[in-house]
mmCIF file with all atom_site columns, C-alpha atoms in Angstrom:
data_model
loop_
_atom_site.group_PDB
_atom_site.id
_atom_site.type_symbol
_atom_site.label_atom_id
_atom_site.label_alt_id
_atom_site.label_comp_id
_atom_site.label_asym_id
_atom_site.label_entity_id
_atom_site.label_seq_id
_atom_site.pdbx_PDB_ins_code
_atom_site.Cartn_x
_atom_site.Cartn_y
_atom_site.Cartn_z
_atom_site.occupancy
_atom_site.B_iso_or_equiv
_atom_site.pdbx_formal_charge
_atom_site.auth_seq_id
_atom_site.auth_comp_id
_atom_site.auth_asym_id
_atom_site.auth_atom_id
_atom_site.pdbx_PDB_model_num
ATOM 1   C CA . MET K 1 1   ? 3.263   18.813  8.591   1.00 41.00 ? 44  MET K CA 1
ATOM 2   C CA . TRP K 1 2   ? -0.202  19.548  9.964   1.00 45.00 ? 45  TRP K CA 1
ATOM 3   C CA . LEU K 1 3   ? -3.180  17.588  8.813   1.00 47.00 ? 46  LEU K CA 1
ATOM 4   C CA . VAL K 1 4   ? -6.463  19.432  9.175   1.00 48.00 ? 47  VAL K CA 1
ATOM 5   C CA . HIS K 1 5   ? -9.612  17.559  8.271   1.00 46.00 ? 48  HIS K CA 1
ATOM 6   C CA . THR K 1 6   ? -12.992 19.214  8.806   1.00 48.00 ? 49  THR K CA 1
ATOM 7   C CA . GLN K 1 7   ? -15.178 16.238  7.912   1.00 53.00 ? 50  GLN K CA 1
ATOM 8   C CA . PRO K 1 8   ? -15.396 12.941  9.812   1.00 59.00 ? 51  PRO K CA 1
ATOM 9   C CA . CYS K 1 9   ? -12.844 10.453  8.498   1.00 58.00 ? 52  CYS K CA 1
ATOM 10  C CA . THR K 1 10  ? -14.153 7.606   6.401   1.00 67.00 ? 53  THR K CA 1
ATOM 11  C CA . ILE K 1 11  ? -12.685 4.168   5.863   1.00 65.00 ? 54  ILE K CA 1
ATOM 12  C CA . TYR K 1 12  ? -11.439 5.489   2.521   1.00 64.00 ? 55  TYR K CA 1
ATOM 13  C CA . ASP K 1 13  ? -9.533  8.280   4.290   1.00 66.00 ? 56  ASP K CA 1
ATOM 14  C CA . PHE K 1 14  ? -7.846  5.816   6.633   1.00 65.00 ? 57  PHE K CA 1
ATOM 15  C CA . THR K 1 15  ? -6.824  3.504   3.795   1.00 68.00 ? 58  THR K CA 1
ATOM 16  C CA . VAL K 1 16  ? -5.303  6.414   1.852   1.00 65.00 ? 59  VAL K CA 1
ATOM 17  C CA . PHE K 1 17  ? -3.463  7.633   4.974   1.00 67.00 ? 60  PHE K CA 1
ATOM 18  C CA . ALA K 1 18  ? -2.070  4.103   5.402   1.00 71.00 ? 61  ALA K CA 1
ATOM 19  C CA . GLY K 1 19  ? -0.744  4.177   1.841   1.00 72.00 ? 62  GLY K CA 1
ATOM 20  C CA . LEU K 1 20  ? -3.215  1.711   0.341   1.00 76.00 ? 63  LEU K CA 1
ATOM 21  C CA . VAL K 1 21  ? -4.109  2.224   -3.301  1.00 76.00 ? 64  VAL K CA 1
ATOM 22  C CA . SER K 1 22  ? -5.990  0.222   -5.890  1.00 78.00 ? 65  SER K CA 1
ATOM 23  C CA . ALA K 1 23  ? -4.177  -2.485  -7.844  1.00 77.00 ? 66  ALA K CA 1
ATOM 24  C CA . SER K 1 24  ? -4.718  -0.627  -11.113 1.00 82.00 ? 67  SER K CA 1
ATOM 25  C CA . LYS K 1 25  ? -1.815  -0.110  -13.499 1.00 85.00 ? 68  LYS K CA 1
ATOM 26  C CA . LYS K 1 26  ? -1.908  3.637   -12.875 1.00 88.00 ? 69  LYS K CA 1
ATOM 27  C CA . SER K 1 27  ? -1.799  3.299   -9.073  1.00 83.00 ? 70  SER K CA 1
ATOM 28  C CA . VAL K 1 28  ? 0.974   0.687   -9.006  1.00 84.00 ? 71  VAL K CA 1
ATOM 29  C CA . THR K 1 29  ? 3.053   2.685   -11.497 1.00 84.00 ? 72  THR K CA 1
ATOM 30  C CA . HIS K 1 30  ? 2.658   5.766   -9.289  1.00 81.00 ? 73  HIS K CA 1
ATOM 31  C CA . VAL K 1 31  ? 3.779   3.840   -6.185  1.00 82.00 ? 74  VAL K CA 1
ATOM 32  C CA . LEU K 1 32  ? 6.874   2.610   -8.019  1.00 85.00 ? 75  LEU K CA 1
ATOM 33  C CA . SER K 1 33  ? 7.685   5.972   -9.652  1.00 85.00 ? 76  SER K CA 1
ATOM 34  C CA . ARG K 1 34  ? 10.037  7.401   -7.005  1.00 76.00 ? 77  ARG K CA 1
ATOM 35  C CA . GLN K 1 35  ? 13.440  7.712   -8.660  1.00 76.00 ? 78  GLN K CA 1
ATOM 36  C CA . GLU K 1 36  ? 15.267  7.009   -5.406  1.00 73.00 ? 79  GLU K CA 1
ATOM 37  C CA . GLY K 1 37  ? 13.192  3.878   -4.823  1.00 71.00 ? 80  GLY K CA 1
ATOM 38  C CA . GLY K 1 38  ? 12.018  2.857   -1.389  1.00 70.00 ? 81  GLY K CA 1
ATOM 39  C CA . ASN K 1 39  ? 8.442   1.974   -2.291  1.00 80.00 ? 82  ASN K CA 1
ATOM 40  C CA . ALA K 1 40  ? 6.961   -1.466  -2.680  1.00 84.00 ? 83  ALA K CA 1
ATOM 41  C CA . ALA K 1 41  ? 3.702   -2.520  -4.279  1.00 84.00 ? 84  ALA K CA 1
ATOM 42  C CA . ILE K 1 42  ? 2.037   -5.600  -2.830  1.00 86.00 ? 85  ILE K CA 1
ATOM 43  C CA . ILE K 1 43  ? -0.573  -7.131  -5.110  1.00 87.00 ? 86  ILE K CA 1
ATOM 44  C CA . VAL K 1 44  ? -2.913  -10.075 -4.579  1.00 87.00 ? 87  VAL K CA 1
ATOM 45  C CA . ILE K 1 45  ? -2.606  -11.302 -8.129  1.00 90.00 ? 88  ILE K CA 1
ATOM 46  C CA . GLY K 1 46  ? -5.561  -13.722 -8.189  1.00 89.00 ? 89  GLY K CA 1
ATOM 47  C CA . GLY K 1 47  ? -7.925  -11.096 -6.810  1.00 84.00 ? 90  GLY K CA 1
ATOM 48  C CA . ALA K 1 48  ? -11.686 -11.471 -6.816  1.00 84.00 ? 91  ALA K CA 1
ATOM 49  C CA . GLU K 1 49  ? -11.732 -14.419 -9.211  1.00 87.00 ? 92  GLU K CA 1
ATOM 50  C CA . GLU K 1 50  ? -9.447  -16.434 -6.934  1.00 91.00 ? 93  GLU K CA 1
ATOM 51  C CA . SER K 1 51  ? -11.559 -15.729 -3.840  1.00 91.00 ? 94  SER K CA 1
ATOM 52  C CA . LEU K 1 52  ? -14.385 -17.810 -5.327  1.00 94.00 ? 95  LEU K CA 1
ATOM 53  C CA . ASP K 1 53  ? -12.067 -20.854 -5.267  1.00 94.00 ? 96  ASP K CA 1
ATOM 54  C CA . ALA K 1 54  ? -10.861 -20.288 -1.684  1.00 93.00 ? 97  ALA K CA 1
ATOM 55  C CA . HIS K 1 55  ? -11.984 -23.589 -0.173  1.00 94.00 ? 98  HIS K CA 1
ATOM 56  C CA . PRO K 1 56  ? -10.066 -25.501 2.526   1.00 95.00 ? 99  PRO K CA 1
ATOM 57  C CA . GLY K 1 57  ? -7.378  -27.640 0.912   1.00 94.00 ? 100 GLY K CA 1
ATOM 58  C CA . ASN K 1 58  ? -7.590  -25.824 -2.434  1.00 94.00 ? 101 ASN K CA 1
ATOM 59  C CA . LEU K 1 59  ? -4.265  -24.666 -3.906  1.00 95.00 ? 102 LEU K CA 1
ATOM 60  C CA . THR K 1 60  ? -5.498  -23.040 -7.134  1.00 94.00 ? 103 THR K CA 1
ATOM 61  C CA . LEU K 1 61  ? -3.962  -19.702 -8.134  1.00 95.00 ? 104 LEU K CA 1
ATOM 62  C CA . HIS K 1 62  ? -5.459  -17.613 -10.950 1.00 94.00 ? 105 HIS K CA 1
ATOM 63  C CA . ILE K 1 63  ? -2.206  -16.295 -12.376 1.00 96.00 ? 106 ILE K CA 1
ATOM 64  C CA . LEU K 1 64  ? -1.600  -17.605 -15.896 1.00 96.00 ? 107 LEU K CA 1
ATOM 65  C CA . LYS K 1 65  ? -3.438  -14.733 -17.611 1.00 95.00 ? 108 LYS K CA 1
ATOM 66  C CA . ARG K 1 66  ? -2.251  -12.112 -15.096 1.00 95.00 ? 109 ARG K CA 1
ATOM 67  C CA . LYS K 1 67  ? 0.742   -10.453 -16.734 1.00 96.00 ? 110 LYS K CA 1
ATOM 68  C CA . GLY K 1 68  ? 0.081   -6.758  -16.198 1.00 94.00 ? 111 GLY K CA 1
ATOM 69  C CA . PHE K 1 69  ? 2.170   -6.735  -13.012 1.00 95.00 ? 112 PHE K CA 1
ATOM 70  C CA . ILE K 1 70  ? 5.059   -8.226  -15.005 1.00 97.00 ? 113 ILE K CA 1
ATOM 71  C CA . LYS K 1 71  ? 4.854   -5.458  -17.606 1.00 96.00 ? 114 LYS K CA 1
ATOM 72  C CA . VAL K 1 72  ? 4.797   -2.753  -14.904 1.00 95.00 ? 115 VAL K CA 1
ATOM 73  C CA . ALA K 1 73  ? 7.778   -4.388  -13.145 1.00 95.00 ? 116 ALA K CA 1
ATOM 74  C CA . LEU K 1 74  ? 9.750   -4.359  -16.404 1.00 97.00 ? 117 LEU K CA 1
ATOM 75  C CA . LYS K 1 75  ? 8.860   -0.739  -17.185 1.00 95.00 ? 118 LYS K CA 1
ATOM 76  C CA . ARG K 1 76  ? 9.807   0.433   -13.684 1.00 92.00 ? 119 ARG K CA 1
ATOM 77  C CA . GLY K 1 77  ? 12.723  -1.956  -13.087 1.00 93.00 ? 120 GLY K CA 1
ATOM 78  C CA . ALA K 1 78  ? 11.013  -3.209  -9.916  1.00 93.00 ? 121 ALA K CA 1
ATOM 79  C CA . HIS K 1 79  ? 12.200  -6.544  -8.582  1.00 94.00 ? 122 HIS K CA 1
ATOM 80  C CA . LEU K 1 80  ? 9.550   -9.240  -8.138  1.00 97.00 ? 123 LEU K CA 1
ATOM 81  C CA . VAL K 1 81  ? 9.335   -11.129 -4.844  1.00 97.00 ? 124 VAL K CA 1
ATOM 82  C CA . PRO K 1 82  ? 7.299   -14.340 -4.714  1.00 97.00 ? 125 PRO K CA 1
ATOM 83  C CA . VAL K 1 83  ? 5.202   -14.690 -1.544  1.00 96.00 ? 126 VAL K CA 1
ATOM 84  C CA . PHE K 1 84  ? 2.872   -17.489 -0.454  1.00 96.00 ? 127 PHE K CA 1
ATOM 85  C CA . SER K 1 85  ? 0.684   -17.730 2.646   1.00 96.00 ? 128 SER K CA 1
ATOM 86  C CA . PHE K 1 86  ? 0.001   -21.243 3.911   1.00 97.00 ? 129 PHE K CA 1
ATOM 87  C CA . GLY K 1 87  ? -3.334  -21.637 5.718   1.00 96.00 ? 130 GLY K CA 1
ATOM 88  C CA . GLU K 1 88  ? -5.351  -18.764 4.246   1.00 94.00 ? 131 GLU K CA 1
ATOM 89  C CA . ASN K 1 89  ? -7.971  -21.044 2.709   1.00 94.00 ? 132 ASN K CA 1
ATOM 90  C CA . GLU K 1 90  ? -8.439  -22.853 6.039   1.00 95.00 ? 133 GLU K CA 1
ATOM 91  C CA . LEU K 1 91  ? -9.917  -19.813 7.842   1.00 94.00 ? 134 LEU K CA 1
ATOM 92  C CA . PHE K 1 92  ? -13.452 -20.135 6.441   1.00 95.00 ? 135 PHE K CA 1
ATOM 93  C CA . PHE K 1 93  ? -15.751 -22.679 4.854   1.00 95.00 ? 136 PHE K CA 1
ATOM 94  C CA . GLN K 1 94  ? -17.243 -21.475 1.590   1.00 95.00 ? 137 GLN K CA 1
ATOM 95  C CA . VAL K 1 95  ? -20.592 -22.690 0.291   1.00 95.00 ? 138 VAL K CA 1
ATOM 96  C CA . PRO K 1 96  ? -19.825 -25.163 -2.526  1.00 96.00 ? 139 PRO K CA 1
ATOM 97  C CA . ASN K 1 97  ? -19.763 -23.241 -5.800  1.00 96.00 ? 140 ASN K CA 1
ATOM 98  C CA . PRO K 1 98  ? -18.138 -25.397 -8.489  1.00 95.00 ? 141 PRO K CA 1
ATOM 99  C CA . LYS K 1 99  ? -17.649 -23.897 -11.946 1.00 93.00 ? 142 LYS K CA 1
ATOM 100 C CA . GLY K 1 100 ? -20.828 -24.331 -13.950 1.00 95.00 ? 143 GLY K CA 1
ATOM 101 C CA . SER K 1 101 ? -23.148 -24.215 -10.919 1.00 97.00 ? 144 SER K CA 1
ATOM 102 C CA . LEU K 1 102 ? -25.951 -21.662 -10.647 1.00 97.00 ? 145 LEU K CA 1
ATOM 103 C CA . LEU K 1 103 ? -24.351 -20.085 -7.550  1.00 96.00 ? 146 LEU K CA 1
ATOM 104 C CA . ARG K 1 104 ? -21.018 -19.665 -9.350  1.00 95.00 ? 147 ARG K CA 1
ATOM 105 C CA . ALA K 1 105 ? -22.728 -18.138 -12.389 1.00 96.00 ? 148 ALA K CA 1
ATOM 106 C CA . VAL K 1 106 ? -24.499 -15.583 -10.157 1.00 96.00 ? 149 VAL K CA 1
ATOM 107 C CA . GLN K 1 107 ? -21.260 -14.815 -8.276  1.00 95.00 ? 150 GLN K CA 1
ATOM 108 C CA . GLU K 1 108 ? -19.318 -14.304 -11.510 1.00 94.00 ? 151 GLU K CA 1
ATOM 109 C CA . ARG K 1 109 ? -22.058 -12.084 -12.961 1.00 94.00 ? 152 ARG K CA 1
ATOM 110 C CA . LEU K 1 110 ? -22.138 -9.933  -9.814  1.00 92.00 ? 153 LEU K CA 1
ATOM 111 C CA . GLN K 1 111 ? -18.331 -9.741  -9.898  1.00 91.00 ? 154 GLN K CA 1
ATOM 112 C CA . LYS K 1 112 ? -18.438 -8.334  -13.438 1.00 91.00 ? 155 LYS K CA 1
ATOM 113 C CA . ILE K 1 113 ? -21.064 -5.771  -12.438 1.00 91.00 ? 156 ILE K CA 1
ATOM 114 C CA . MET K 1 114 ? -19.590 -4.673  -9.079  1.00 88.00 ? 157 MET K CA 1
ATOM 115 C CA . GLY K 1 115 ? -15.871 -5.330  -9.601  1.00 84.00 ? 158 GLY K CA 1
ATOM 116 C CA . PHE K 1 116 ? -15.514 -7.591  -6.561  1.00 85.00 ? 159 PHE K CA 1
ATOM 117 C CA . ALA K 1 117 ? -16.610 -11.108 -5.701  1.00 89.00 ? 160 ALA K CA 1
ATOM 118 C CA . LEU K 1 118 ? -19.149 -12.186 -3.090  1.00 90.00 ? 161 LEU K CA 1
ATOM 119 C CA . PRO K 1 119 ? -18.059 -15.557 -1.724  1.00 93.00 ? 162 PRO K CA 1
ATOM 120 C CA . LEU K 1 120 ? -20.645 -17.085 0.613   1.00 94.00 ? 163 LEU K CA 1
ATOM 121 C CA . PHE K 1 121 ? -18.658 -18.203 3.630   1.00 93.00 ? 164 PHE K CA 1
ATOM 122 C CA . HIS K 1 122 ? -19.049 -19.118 7.288   1.00 93.00 ? 165 HIS K CA 1
ATOM 123 C CA . ALA K 1 123 ? -16.777 -20.132 10.136  1.00 95.00 ? 166 ALA K CA 1
ATOM 124 C CA . ARG K 1 124 ? -17.284 -19.710 13.904  1.00 94.00 ? 167 ARG K CA 1
ATOM 125 C CA . GLY K 1 125 ? -19.128 -17.413 16.254  1.00 93.00 ? 168 GLY K CA 1
ATOM 126 C CA . ILE K 1 126 ? -17.921 -15.444 19.279  1.00 91.00 ? 169 ILE K CA 1
ATOM 127 C CA . PHE K 1 127 ? -19.035 -17.913 21.945  1.00 89.00 ? 170 PHE K CA 1
ATOM 128 C CA . GLN K 1 128 ? -19.465 -21.099 19.907  1.00 89.00 ? 171 GLN K CA 1
ATOM 129 C CA . TYR K 1 129 ? -17.559 -22.884 17.184  1.00 86.00 ? 172 TYR K CA 1
ATOM 130 C CA . SER K 1 130 ? -20.354 -24.238 15.004  1.00 86.00 ? 173 SER K CA 1
ATOM 131 C CA . PHE K 1 131 ? -21.409 -21.199 12.931  1.00 90.00 ? 174 PHE K CA 1
ATOM 132 C CA . GLY K 1 132 ? -20.546 -17.524 12.491  1.00 93.00 ? 175 GLY K CA 1
ATOM 133 C CA . LEU K 1 133 ? -18.514 -15.048 10.480  1.00 93.00 ? 176 LEU K CA 1
ATOM 134 C CA . LEU K 1 134 ? -15.324 -14.967 12.562  1.00 94.00 ? 177 LEU K CA 1
ATOM 135 C CA . PRO K 1 135 ? -12.394 -16.918 11.073  1.00 94.00 ? 178 PRO K CA 1
ATOM 136 C CA . PHE K 1 136 ? -11.439 -20.259 12.551  1.00 94.00 ? 179 PHE K CA 1
ATOM 137 C CA . ARG K 1 137 ? -8.419  -20.127 14.843  1.00 93.00 ? 180 ARG K CA 1
ATOM 138 C CA . LYS K 1 138 ? -5.900  -21.463 12.357  1.00 94.00 ? 181 LYS K CA 1
ATOM 139 C CA . PRO K 1 139 ? -2.359  -20.204 11.794  1.00 96.00 ? 182 PRO K CA 1
ATOM 140 C CA . ILE K 1 140 ? -1.316  -18.452 8.595   1.00 96.00 ? 183 ILE K CA 1
ATOM 141 C CA . HIS K 1 141 ? 2.351   -18.793 7.689   1.00 97.00 ? 184 HIS K CA 1
ATOM 142 C CA . THR K 1 142 ? 3.584   -16.348 5.063   1.00 96.00 ? 185 THR K CA 1
ATOM 143 C CA . VAL K 1 143 ? 6.846   -17.239 3.355   1.00 97.00 ? 186 VAL K CA 1
ATOM 144 C CA . VAL K 1 144 ? 8.809   -14.767 1.270   1.00 97.00 ? 187 VAL K CA 1
ATOM 145 C CA . GLY K 1 145 ? 11.073  -15.896 -1.530  1.00 97.00 ? 188 GLY K CA 1
ATOM 146 C CA . LYS K 1 146 ? 14.229  -14.413 -2.976  1.00 97.00 ? 189 LYS K CA 1
ATOM 147 C CA . PRO K 1 147 ? 13.774  -11.277 -5.094  1.00 96.00 ? 190 PRO K CA 1
ATOM 148 C CA . ILE K 1 148 ? 13.853  -11.761 -8.837  1.00 97.00 ? 191 ILE K CA 1
ATOM 149 C CA . PRO K 1 149 ? 15.999  -8.935  -10.262 1.00 97.00 ? 192 PRO K CA 1
ATOM 150 C CA . VAL K 1 150 ? 14.316  -7.037  -13.085 1.00 96.00 ? 193 VAL K CA 1
ATOM 151 C CA . VAL K 1 151 ? 16.194  -4.834  -15.545 1.00 96.00 ? 194 VAL K CA 1
ATOM 152 C CA . GLN K 1 152 ? 14.243  -1.709  -16.454 1.00 94.00 ? 195 GLN K CA 1
ATOM 153 C CA . THR K 1 153 ? 12.935  -1.828  -20.023 1.00 95.00 ? 196 THR K CA 1
ATOM 154 C CA . SER K 1 154 ? 10.913  1.153   -21.206 1.00 93.00 ? 197 SER K CA 1
ATOM 155 C CA . ASN K 1 155 ? 9.139   -0.839  -23.920 1.00 96.00 ? 198 ASN K CA 1
ATOM 156 C CA . PRO K 1 156 ? 9.142   -4.572  -23.034 1.00 97.00 ? 199 PRO K CA 1
ATOM 157 C CA . THR K 1 157 ? 8.401   -7.090  -25.754 1.00 97.00 ? 200 THR K CA 1
ATOM 158 C CA . GLN K 1 158 ? 5.825   -9.842  -25.361 1.00 98.00 ? 201 GLN K CA 1
ATOM 159 C CA . GLU K 1 159 ? 8.696   -12.343 -25.263 1.00 98.00 ? 202 GLU K CA 1
ATOM 160 C CA . GLU K 1 160 ? 10.335  -10.492 -22.329 1.00 98.00 ? 203 GLU K CA 1
ATOM 161 C CA . ILE K 1 161 ? 7.005   -10.395 -20.484 1.00 98.00 ? 204 ILE K CA 1
ATOM 162 C CA . GLU K 1 162 ? 6.409   -14.128 -21.038 1.00 98.00 ? 205 GLU K CA 1
ATOM 163 C CA . LYS K 1 163 ? 9.952   -15.031 -19.966 1.00 98.00 ? 206 LYS K CA 1
ATOM 164 C CA . LEU K 1 164 ? 9.766   -13.018 -16.715 1.00 98.00 ? 207 LEU K CA 1
ATOM 165 C CA . HIS K 1 165 ? 6.249   -14.320 -15.999 1.00 98.00 ? 208 HIS K CA 1
ATOM 166 C CA . GLN K 1 166 ? 7.481   -17.907 -16.330 1.00 98.00 ? 209 GLN K CA 1
ATOM 167 C CA . LYS K 1 167 ? 10.468  -17.112 -14.098 1.00 98.00 ? 210 LYS K CA 1
ATOM 168 C CA . TYR K 1 168 ? 8.058   -15.735 -11.462 1.00 98.00 ? 211 TYR K CA 1
ATOM 169 C CA . LEU K 1 169 ? 5.811   -18.822 -11.706 1.00 98.00 ? 212 LEU K CA 1
ATOM 170 C CA . ASN K 1 170 ? 8.830   -21.110 -11.297 1.00 98.00 ? 213 ASN K CA 1
ATOM 171 C CA . ALA K 1 171 ? 10.058  -19.154 -8.269  1.00 98.00 ? 214 ALA K CA 1
ATOM 172 C CA . LEU K 1 172 ? 6.581   -19.277 -6.687  1.00 97.00 ? 215 LEU K CA 1
ATOM 173 C CA . GLN K 1 173 ? 6.316   -23.031 -7.324  1.00 98.00 ? 216 GLN K CA 1
ATOM 174 C CA . ASP K 1 174 ? 9.806   -23.599 -5.848  1.00 98.00 ? 217 ASP K CA 1
ATOM 175 C CA . LEU K 1 175 ? 8.942   -21.506 -2.770  1.00 98.00 ? 218 LEU K CA 1
ATOM 176 C CA . PHE K 1 176 ? 5.805   -23.579 -2.222  1.00 98.00 ? 219 PHE K CA 1
ATOM 177 C CA . GLU K 1 177 ? 7.583   -26.914 -2.709  1.00 98.00 ? 220 GLU K CA 1
ATOM 178 C CA . GLU K 1 178 ? 10.425  -25.943 -0.342  1.00 98.00 ? 221 GLU K CA 1
ATOM 179 C CA . ASN K 1 179 ? 8.016   -25.052 2.467   1.00 98.00 ? 222 ASN K CA 1
ATOM 180 C CA . LYS K 1 180 ? 4.875   -27.162 2.066   1.00 97.00 ? 223 LYS K CA 1
ATOM 181 C CA . GLU K 1 181 ? 5.999   -29.980 4.372   1.00 96.00 ? 224 GLU K CA 1
ATOM 182 C CA . LYS K 1 182 ? 6.724   -27.524 7.216   1.00 97.00 ? 225 LYS K CA 1
ATOM 183 C CA . TYR K 1 183 ? 3.143   -26.253 7.070   1.00 96.00 ? 226 TYR K CA 1
ATOM 184 C CA . GLY K 1 184 ? 1.221   -29.498 6.771   1.00 94.00 ? 227 GLY K CA 1
ATOM 185 C CA . ILE K 1 185 ? 0.680   -29.787 3.035   1.00 96.00 ? 228 ILE K CA 1
ATOM 186 C CA . PRO K 1 186 ? 0.868   -33.431 1.880   1.00 94.00 ? 229 PRO K CA 1
ATOM 187 C CA . GLU K 1 187 ? 3.801   -34.292 -0.366  1.00 94.00 ? 230 GLU K CA 1
ATOM 188 C CA . HIS K 1 188 ? 1.557   -35.227 -3.326  1.00 95.00 ? 231 HIS K CA 1
ATOM 189 C CA . LYS K 1 189 ? -0.167  -31.790 -3.346  1.00 95.00 ? 232 LYS K CA 1
ATOM 190 C CA . SER K 1 190 ? 1.098   -29.004 -5.581  1.00 95.00 ? 233 SER K CA 1
ATOM 191 C CA . LEU K 1 191 ? 0.073   -25.525 -6.663  1.00 96.00 ? 234 LEU K CA 1
ATOM 192 C CA . ILE K 1 192 ? -2.351  -25.376 -9.579  1.00 95.00 ? 235 ILE K CA 1
ATOM 193 C CA . PHE K 1 193 ? -1.931  -22.396 -11.894 1.00 96.00 ? 236 PHE K CA 1
ATOM 194 C CA . THR K 1 194 ? -4.987  -21.441 -13.956 1.00 94.00 ? 237 THR K CA 1
#
C-alpha cells in the first residue's frame, strides 16, 4: 500500500494513522465491528469531568452514570477489562477547584461549551523543580485485571446493562484493593465512585 499525501500532515492526521478515534458510540462500535475480532477499544471512562478532580491523593472516578460503554460491549460481545493506573494524579498539582467554587463553575461551563475540560495545573520546570508545566518525576503503575466475558446481545435490557455495569465496578474495585498496598496507597483509602 502506498500512502500519498500532498498536504503537510497535521496532528489529526497522525492520530488517525495511529488508530486513535473519538470515544463516541459510533467510533467505538466501528472499532469493534470486525467479525474476526482483533480490535480493542480503550476508553477513559471519566473523561473531562474526572480531570477536574485529578488532585494528588484523590481516588474519585466518575463512572456511576457512564453506562454507554457497557451497552456497546453487550451489543458487540466485547469483553470488558478493568484497568487502573496508580500515580496518575500525582504528576501535577491542580489549582484548588472544589465543587461549588467560582473556578469550578467556570471550568464546567467551558467544558459544556467546548467539549473538554481546562484544569489549571502546574508541576516542575526544565531546570528547576518549583514551577512549570512538565510533570513531576513520579512513577505510574498500570495494572490490568482479568477480562470480564460478555455474551453478545443485540438488544440488551436495562437490567442486563445494570448487572454488567455493577460487575465491572466490582472488578475495578477488587483490582484496586489487590494492588493498592504495592503502590503506596494507605490501607484505609478506597476508590470513590460518583
